[in-house]
Amino acid sequence: MQEQINKLVADCKKQVAEANDLKKISELKAKFLGKSSPVNDLMKGLKDVAPADKPAFGKVINECRVAISELITSKEVEFKNLERSRKLQSETIDISLPSTKIEIGALHPITKVKNEIIKAFMGLGFNVAEGYEIEADYHCFQALNIPKDHPARDMQDTFYFSENTVLRPHTSPAQIRTMEVQKPPIKILCPGRVYRADDDATHSPIFHQIEGLVVDKNITLCDLKGILDEFARIMFSSESITRFRPSHFPFTEPSVEVDVTCMVCGGKGCRICKGTGWIEILGSGVVNRNVLSNCGIDPDVYSGFAFGMGIERIAMIKYGIPDIRMLYENDVRFLKQFR
Ligand code: PHE
């Protein structure tokens, strides 16, 4: 029997050596160790062996099984390792290759400045109220104390769709609409796109405004000054202050133009501020009594202030942009600087 076993092991060794893939190895596994393998037959034959010889026979058969099993397993491991290293090799990534460039976008400077202004005023307790870009003449003018044929209509060179419908020339109608439906206290910020028949280095037919409105009991010009001073500090520099100059708007009385300390020279006077040390940033004033009454708010009980600024103008001041048209040309070399 030993001879038979030796032959079996030698046979297995030969076939394992000839096997050239994992599939062949699993076939050999079934052939030499499976249910109908010669080793199994030998095991089955054990029952006919004399009891005294059984341990010796069993030992020999078992050694044969272990030997065959080792032969097959070691070849199996060898093939598996081979396959893995082949796989690793074919899936290698060359991390030194330059990658495809992913361009990172950025907010447009107008959006950036708009967000900054909103953030500053939200910190001071304002809420955002957006209106309509196509507006009624009434909400753009009449409710704001600018009757038809009033000369002040020239201040906003307006695009008309029809006699009563316009492209809003300012975001003030959003303030009117808020006052029509909301009782004081009101503290809102109205950002948005506005339209005027105007086109040069500092004016664009489409631009952006942010207006603010506060209505409550005992609101005065002092509250306006305090809020705008704080805004100037947040927006421009901790050293910034504001200066009020008398002005005229039909919807505010008194009305003021507001200047801030020139951020280029710090107030000493330079080319940007034309030697004055001040830069004009917005128009504002105490809400005209007629405007409050037009919206159903009693001017004997409530008062308010309003202000309005051009976002482009603020961006031009903040970043020293010489021509408003640069903001609309979408020249990537220009826009990249605001990343
Ligand atoms: N509505 C004015 C404009 O568009 C700005 C402004 C708002 C002025 C509020 C005073 C008060 O020019």
GROMACS .gro file of C-alpha atoms and ligand atoms in nm:
model
  351
    1MET     CA    1   0.000   0.000   0.000
    2GLN     CA    2   0.292   0.229   0.078
    3GLU     CA    3   0.393   0.192  -0.280
    4GLN     CA    4   0.045   0.283  -0.398
    5ILE     CA    5   0.055   0.591  -0.177
    6ASN     CA    6   0.398   0.697  -0.295
    7LYS     CA    7   0.279   0.672  -0.650
    8LEU     CA    8  -0.030   0.875  -0.568
    9VAL     CA    9   0.173   1.153  -0.406
   10ALA     CA   10   0.423   1.152  -0.691
   11ASP     CA   11   0.137   1.165  -0.939
   12CYS     CA   12  -0.018   1.456  -0.758
   13LYS     CA   13   0.316   1.636  -0.739
   14LYS     CA   14   0.363   1.598  -1.112
   15GLN     CA   15   0.015   1.723  -1.196
   16VAL     CA   16   0.040   2.016  -0.954
   17ALA     CA   17   0.371   2.114  -1.112
   18GLU     CA   18   0.207   2.107  -1.454
   19ALA     CA   19  -0.097   2.310  -1.346
   20ASN     CA   20  -0.085   2.661  -1.482
   21ASP     CA   21  -0.382   2.836  -1.327
   22LEU     CA   22  -0.614   2.845  -1.028
   23LYS     CA   23  -0.888   2.665  -1.215
   24LYS     CA   24  -0.663   2.367  -1.275
   25ILE     CA   25  -0.561   2.368  -0.908
   26SER     CA   26  -0.924   2.349  -0.791
   27GLU     CA   27  -0.979   2.061  -1.032
   28LEU     CA   28  -0.681   1.880  -0.877
   29LYS     CA   29  -0.815   1.953  -0.533
   30ALA     CA   30  -1.139   1.774  -0.619
   31LYS     CA   31  -0.954   1.493  -0.792
   32PHE     CA   32  -0.705   1.418  -0.513
   33LEU     CA   33  -0.896   1.514  -0.199
   34GLY     CA   34  -1.265   1.508  -0.300
   35LYS     CA   35  -1.533   1.250  -0.227
   36SER     CA   36  -1.434   1.011  -0.502
   37SER     CA   37  -1.059   1.065  -0.469
   38PRO     CA   38  -0.816   0.772  -0.424
   39VAL     CA   39  -0.734   0.901  -0.074
   40ASN     CA   40  -1.099   0.878   0.016
   41ASP     CA   41  -1.116   0.527  -0.126
   42LEU     CA   42  -0.822   0.429   0.093
   43MET     CA   43  -1.005   0.575   0.394
   44LYS     CA   44  -1.316   0.379   0.309
   45GLY     CA   45  -1.106   0.061   0.273
   46LEU     CA   46  -0.987   0.105   0.629
   47LYS     CA   47  -1.295  -0.073   0.762
   48ASP     CA   48  -1.178  -0.403   0.604
   49VAL     CA   49  -0.835  -0.384   0.768
   50ALA     CA   50  -0.764  -0.598   1.072
   51PRO     CA   51  -0.820  -0.397   1.392
   52ALA     CA   52  -0.462  -0.438   1.503
   53ASP     CA   53  -0.332  -0.285   1.180
   54LYS     CA   54  -0.583   0.000   1.169
   55PRO     CA   55  -0.373   0.265   1.353
   56ALA     CA   56  -0.070   0.212   1.132
   57PHE     CA   57  -0.281   0.214   0.815
   58GLY     CA   58  -0.471   0.518   0.926
   59LYS     CA   59  -0.149   0.703   0.999
   60VAL     CA   60  -0.008   0.629   0.656
   61ILE     CA   61  -0.324   0.735   0.478
   62ASN     CA   62  -0.343   1.052   0.681
   63GLU     CA   63   0.017   1.140   0.603
   64CYS     CA   64  -0.065   1.091   0.239
   65ARG     CA   65  -0.363   1.324   0.265
   66VAL     CA   66  -0.158   1.591   0.442
   67ALA     CA   67   0.117   1.566   0.183
   68ILE     CA   68  -0.128   1.601  -0.106
   69SER     CA   69  -0.310   1.882   0.064
   70GLU     CA   70   0.015   2.071   0.121
   71LEU     CA   71   0.120   2.028  -0.237
   72ILE     CA   72  -0.207   2.167  -0.364
   73THR     CA   73  -0.239   2.449  -0.110
   74SER     CA   74   0.110   2.582  -0.163
   75LYS     CA   75   0.054   2.596  -0.537
   76GLU     CA   76  -0.282   2.760  -0.478
   77VAL     CA   77  -0.125   3.029  -0.260
   78GLU     CA   78   0.142   3.082  -0.521
   79PHE     CA   79  -0.117   3.140  -0.793
   80LYS     CA   80  -0.326   3.369  -0.573
   81ASN     CA   81  -0.023   3.584  -0.491
   82LEU     CA   82   0.067   3.598  -0.855
   83GLU     CA   83  -0.279   3.708  -0.950
   84ARG     CA   84  -0.282   3.977  -0.682
   85SER     CA   85   0.048   4.125  -0.784
   86ARG     CA   86  -0.061   4.120  -1.147
   87LYS     CA   87  -0.377   4.307  -1.046
   88LEU     CA   88  -0.183   4.558  -0.837
   89GLN     CA   89   0.049   4.622  -1.124
   90SER     CA   90  -0.226   4.679  -1.378
   91GLU     CA   91  -0.418   4.909  -1.145
   92THR     CA   92  -0.126   5.128  -1.040
   93ILE     CA   93  -0.193   5.501  -1.037
   94ASP     CA   94   0.093   5.728  -1.125
   95ILE     CA   95   0.054   5.993  -0.860
   96SER     CA   96   0.327   6.202  -1.018
   97LEU     CA   97   0.116   6.268  -1.330
   98PRO     CA   98  -0.021   6.622  -1.346
   99SER     CA   99  -0.397   6.620  -1.274
  100THR     CA  100  -0.671   6.779  -1.482
  101LYS     CA  101  -0.702   7.132  -1.351
  102ILE     CA  102  -1.020   7.207  -1.159
  103GLU     CA  103  -1.103   7.576  -1.183
  104ILE     CA  104  -1.249   7.715  -0.864
  105GLY     CA  105  -1.517   7.976  -0.919
  106ALA     CA  106  -1.582   8.281  -0.708
  107LEU     CA  107  -1.865   8.513  -0.623
  108HIS     CA  108  -1.896   8.817  -0.848
  109PRO     CA  109  -1.772   9.132  -0.672
  110ILE     CA  110  -2.125   9.278  -0.684
  111THR     CA  111  -2.265   8.970  -0.509
  112LYS     CA  112  -1.977   8.976  -0.264
  113VAL     CA  113  -2.029   9.340  -0.171
  114LYS     CA  114  -2.407   9.293  -0.158
  115ASN     CA  115  -2.366   9.003   0.084
  116GLU     CA  116  -2.124   9.207   0.293
  117ILE     CA  117  -2.365   9.500   0.317
  118ILE     CA  118  -2.656   9.270   0.405
  119LYS     CA  119  -2.444   9.098   0.670
  120ALA     CA  120  -2.348   9.431   0.823
  121PHE     CA  121  -2.709   9.547   0.850
  122MET     CA  122  -2.844   9.212   0.962
  123GLY     CA  123  -2.601   9.241   1.252
  124LEU     CA  124  -2.776   9.570   1.330
  125GLY     CA  125  -3.119   9.403   1.334
  126PHE     CA  126  -3.242   9.454   0.977
  127ASN     CA  127  -3.443   9.199   0.776
  128VAL     CA  128  -3.431   9.163   0.398
  129ALA     CA  129  -3.741   9.254   0.192
  130GLU     CA  130  -3.726   9.204  -0.185
  131GLY     CA  131  -3.975   9.361  -0.421
  132TYR     CA  132  -4.051   9.347  -0.795
  133GLU     CA  133  -3.831   9.462  -1.080
  134ILE     CA  134  -4.133   9.542  -1.297
  135GLU     CA  135  -4.325   9.786  -1.082
  136ALA     CA  136  -4.624  10.014  -1.080
  137ASP     CA  137  -4.563  10.383  -1.136
  138TYR     CA  138  -4.760  10.435  -0.813
  139HIS     CA  139  -4.516  10.234  -0.599
  140CYS     CA  140  -4.208  10.381  -0.765
  141PHE     CA  141  -4.318  10.743  -0.757
  142GLN     CA  142  -4.659  10.855  -0.639
  143ALA     CA  143  -4.653  10.675  -0.304
  144LEU     CA  144  -4.304  10.818  -0.255
  145ASN     CA  145  -4.436  11.172  -0.280
  146ILE     CA  146  -4.334  11.218  -0.645
  147PRO     CA  147  -4.656  11.302  -0.830
  148LYS     CA  148  -4.682  11.275  -1.207
  149ASP     CA  149  -4.502  11.558  -1.390
  150HIS     CA  150  -4.300  11.638  -1.077
  151PRO     CA  151  -3.952  11.759  -1.185
  152ALA     CA  152  -3.790  11.516  -0.939
  153ARG     CA  153  -3.889  11.232  -1.173
  154ASP     CA  154  -3.589  11.333  -1.379
  155MET     CA  155  -3.365  11.216  -1.093
  156GLN     CA  156  -3.450  10.863  -1.198
  157ASP     CA  157  -3.449  10.843  -1.575
  158THR     CA  158  -3.700  10.564  -1.595
  159PHE     CA  159  -3.773  10.297  -1.856
  160TYR     CA  160  -4.150  10.283  -1.910
  161PHE     CA  161  -4.344   9.979  -2.034
  162SER     CA  162  -4.663  10.179  -2.033
  163GLU     CA  163  -4.794  10.485  -1.854
  164ASN     CA  164  -4.834  10.295  -1.528
  165THR     CA  165  -4.573  10.019  -1.550
  166VAL     CA  166  -4.198  10.070  -1.526
  167LEU     CA  167  -3.868   9.894  -1.469
  168ARG     CA  168  -3.806  10.007  -1.113
  169PRO     CA  169  -3.544  10.286  -1.101
  170HIS     CA  170  -3.480  10.226  -0.729
  171THR     CA  171  -3.572   9.964  -0.468
  172SER     CA  172  -3.786  10.213  -0.272
  173PRO     CA  173  -4.112  10.051  -0.397
  174ALA     CA  174  -4.017   9.746  -0.189
  175GLN     CA  175  -4.023   9.975   0.115
  176ILE     CA  176  -4.368  10.106   0.019
  177ARG     CA  177  -4.499   9.752  -0.024
  178THR     CA  178  -4.363   9.654   0.317
  179MET     CA  179  -4.519   9.956   0.488
  180GLU     CA  180  -4.852   9.883   0.319
  181VAL     CA  181  -4.877   9.543   0.484
  182GLN     CA  182  -4.666   9.568   0.799
  183LYS     CA  183  -4.718   9.787   1.102
  184PRO     CA  184  -4.419   9.948   1.276
  185PRO     CA  185  -4.165   9.869   1.410
  186ILE     CA  186  -4.020   9.814   1.064
  187LYS     CA  187  -3.649   9.760   1.004
  188ILE     CA  188  -3.580   9.636   0.654
  189LEU     CA  189  -3.314   9.622   0.389
  190CYS     CA  190  -3.418   9.615   0.021
  191PRO     CA  191  -3.146   9.486  -0.211
  192GLY     CA  192  -3.204   9.433  -0.580
  193ARG     CA  193  -3.152   9.514  -0.945
  194VAL     CA  194  -3.266   9.853  -1.068
  195TYR     CA  195  -3.286  10.023  -1.410
  196ARG     CA  196  -3.219  10.375  -1.535
  197ALA     CA  197  -3.168  10.532  -1.877
  198ASP     CA  198  -2.809  10.627  -1.796
  199ASP     CA  199  -2.480  10.496  -1.936
  200ASP     CA  200  -2.122  10.619  -1.877
  201ALA     CA  201  -1.807  10.536  -1.675
  202THR     CA  202  -1.993  10.566  -1.343
  203HIS     CA  203  -2.350  10.484  -1.450
  204SER     CA  204  -2.499  10.169  -1.596
  205PRO     CA  205  -2.857  10.121  -1.726
  206ILE     CA  206  -2.881   9.815  -1.501
  207PHE     CA  207  -2.727   9.833  -1.157
  208HIS     CA  208  -2.789   9.724  -0.801
  209GLN     CA  209  -2.911   9.909  -0.497
  210ILE     CA  210  -2.958   9.844  -0.132
  211GLU     CA  211  -3.203  10.064   0.048
  212GLY     CA  212  -3.285  10.061   0.417
  213LEU     CA  213  -3.591  10.171   0.609
  214VAL     CA  214  -3.660  10.203   0.979
  215VAL     CA  215  -4.002  10.310   1.108
  216ASP     CA  216  -4.091  10.322   1.475
  217LYS     CA  217  -4.182  10.568   1.749
  218ASN     CA  218  -3.928  10.848   1.808
  219ILE     CA  219  -3.696  10.772   1.518
  220THR     CA  220  -3.478  11.072   1.433
  221LEU     CA  221  -3.184  11.178   1.217
  222CYS     CA  222  -2.958  11.084   1.512
  223ASP     CA  223  -3.060  10.718   1.478
  224LEU     CA  224  -2.973  10.736   1.109
  225LYS     CA  225  -2.633  10.884   1.188
  226GLY     CA  226  -2.560  10.618   1.450
  227ILE     CA  227  -2.657  10.330   1.221
  228LEU     CA  228  -2.459  10.465   0.923
  229ASP     CA  229  -2.149  10.533   1.136
  230GLU     CA  230  -2.159  10.175   1.255
  231PHE     CA  231  -2.211  10.054   0.898
  232ALA     CA  232  -1.907  10.255   0.778
  233ARG     CA  233  -1.691  10.100   1.049
  234ILE     CA  234  -1.802   9.746   0.958
  235MET     CA  235  -1.782   9.798   0.582
  236PHE     CA  236  -1.473  10.015   0.539
  237SER     CA  237  -1.248  10.063   0.841
  238SER     CA  238  -1.270  10.095   1.218
  239GLU     CA  239  -1.149  10.453   1.174
  240SER     CA  240  -1.428  10.547   0.928
  241ILE     CA  241  -1.682  10.814   1.019
  242THR     CA  242  -1.966  10.968   0.820
  243ARG     CA  243  -2.051  11.324   0.729
  244PHE     CA  244  -2.400  11.453   0.644
  245ARG     CA  245  -2.457  11.717   0.380
  246PRO     CA  246  -2.799  11.873   0.321
  247SER     CA  247  -2.974  11.745   0.011
  248HIS     CA  248  -3.319  11.696  -0.138
  249PHE     CA  249  -3.537  11.390  -0.203
  250PRO     CA  250  -3.915  11.412  -0.230
  251PHE     CA  251  -3.952  11.107  -0.003
  252THR     CA  252  -3.738  11.232   0.287
  253GLU     CA  253  -3.745  11.554   0.489
  254PRO     CA  254  -3.485  11.654   0.589
  255SER     CA  255  -3.267  11.480   0.332
  256VAL     CA  256  -2.892  11.425   0.346
  257GLU     CA  257  -2.610  11.300   0.126
  258VAL     CA  258  -2.374  11.086   0.329
  259ASP     CA  259  -1.995  11.082   0.287
  260VAL     CA  260  -1.745  10.849   0.454
  261THR     CA  261  -1.380  10.905   0.533
  262CYS     CA  262  -1.181  10.834   0.215
  263MET     CA  263  -1.039  10.484   0.263
  264VAL     CA  264  -0.745  10.550   0.033
  265CYS     CA  265  -0.593  10.847   0.218
  266GLY     CA  266  -0.771  10.808   0.553
  267GLY     CA  267  -0.916  11.159   0.519
  268LYS     CA  268  -0.599  11.350   0.432
  269GLY     CA  269  -0.710  11.420   0.076
  270CYS     CA  270  -0.599  11.234  -0.237
  271ARG     CA  271  -0.674  11.186  -0.606
  272ILE     CA  272  -0.961  10.943  -0.533
  273CYS     CA  273  -1.149  11.179  -0.298
  274LYS     CA  274  -1.046  11.478  -0.514
  275GLY     CA  275  -0.856  11.626  -0.221
  276THR     CA  276  -1.158  11.646   0.010
  277GLY     CA  277  -1.085  11.346   0.234
  278TRP     CA  278  -1.449  11.234   0.189
  279ILE     CA  279  -1.630  10.996  -0.047
  280GLU     CA  280  -2.003  11.012  -0.108
  281ILE     CA  281  -2.169  10.674  -0.051
  282LEU     CA  282  -2.544  10.722  -0.025
  283GLY     CA  283  -2.856  10.936  -0.002
  284SER     CA  284  -3.085  10.931   0.299
  285GLY     CA  285  -3.312  11.124   0.529
  286VAL     CA  286  -3.610  11.123   0.761
  287VAL     CA  287  -3.910  10.966   0.589
  288ASN     CA  288  -4.145  11.233   0.457
  289ARG     CA  289  -4.476  11.245   0.650
  290ASN     CA  290  -4.668  11.213   0.323
  291VAL     CA  291  -4.497  10.881   0.247
  292LEU     CA  292  -4.600  10.739   0.585
  293SER     CA  293  -4.962  10.855   0.539
  294ASN     CA  294  -4.970  10.711   0.185
  295CYS     CA  295  -4.895  10.373   0.341
  296GLY     CA  296  -5.149  10.404   0.621
  297ILE     CA  297  -4.896  10.481   0.894
  298ASP     CA  298  -4.985  10.775   1.123
  299PRO     CA  299  -4.700  11.032   1.097
  300ASP     CA  300  -4.806  11.187   1.429
  301VAL     CA  301  -4.728  10.858   1.603
  302TYR     CA  302  -4.446  10.714   1.397
  303SER     CA  303  -4.138  10.845   1.224
  304GLY     CA  304  -3.860  10.682   1.030
  305PHE     CA  305  -3.543  10.713   0.830
  306ALA     CA  306  -3.446  10.570   0.493
  307PHE     CA  307  -3.124  10.542   0.298
  308GLY     CA  308  -3.023  10.409  -0.042
  309MET     CA  309  -2.690  10.317  -0.194
  310GLY     CA  310  -2.563  10.173  -0.520
  311ILE     CA  311  -2.384   9.843  -0.469
  312GLU     CA  312  -2.159   9.904  -0.770
  313ARG     CA  313  -2.056  10.238  -0.625
  314ILE     CA  314  -1.968  10.078  -0.291
  315ALA     CA  315  -1.771   9.804  -0.470
  316MET     CA  316  -1.587  10.064  -0.683
  317ILE     CA  317  -1.496  10.262  -0.370
  318LYS     CA  318  -1.397   9.957  -0.170
  319TYR     CA  319  -1.180   9.800  -0.440
  320GLY     CA  320  -1.068  10.112  -0.627
  321ILE     CA  321  -1.243  10.007  -0.952
  322PRO     CA  322  -1.217  10.302  -1.193
  323ASP     CA  323  -1.496  10.214  -1.442
  324ILE     CA  324  -1.837  10.063  -1.359
  325ARG     CA  325  -1.837   9.876  -1.692
  326MET     CA  326  -1.553   9.653  -1.570
  327LEU     CA  327  -1.808   9.494  -1.336
  328TYR     CA  328  -2.019   9.371  -1.630
  329GLU     CA  329  -1.759   9.267  -1.888
  330ASN     CA  330  -1.698   8.930  -1.721
  331ASP     CA  331  -1.327   8.949  -1.795
  332VAL     CA  332  -1.188   8.658  -1.595
  333ARG     CA  333  -0.859   8.843  -1.532
  334PHE     CA  334  -1.059   9.112  -1.354
  335LEU     CA  335  -1.299   8.880  -1.171
  336LYS     CA  336  -1.017   8.649  -1.053
  337GLN     CA  337  -0.888   8.925  -0.827
  338PHE     CA  338  -1.191   8.890  -0.603
  339ARG     CA  339  -1.145   8.519  -0.534
  340PHE     N1  340  -3.433  10.608  -0.362
  340PHE     C1  341  -3.318  10.692  -0.373
  340PHE     C2  342  -3.256  10.670  -0.509
  340PHE     O1  343  -3.277  10.575  -0.570
  340PHE     C3  344  -3.218  10.666  -0.267
  340PHE     C4  345  -3.268  10.710  -0.135
  340PHE     C5  346  -3.333  10.619  -0.055
  340PHE     C6  347  -3.251  10.839  -0.089
  340PHE     C7  348  -3.383  10.656   0.067
  340PHE     C8  349  -3.297  10.878   0.033
  340PHE     C9  350  -3.364  10.786   0.110
  340PHE     O2  351  -3.180  10.748  -0.556
   0.00000   0.00000   0.00000
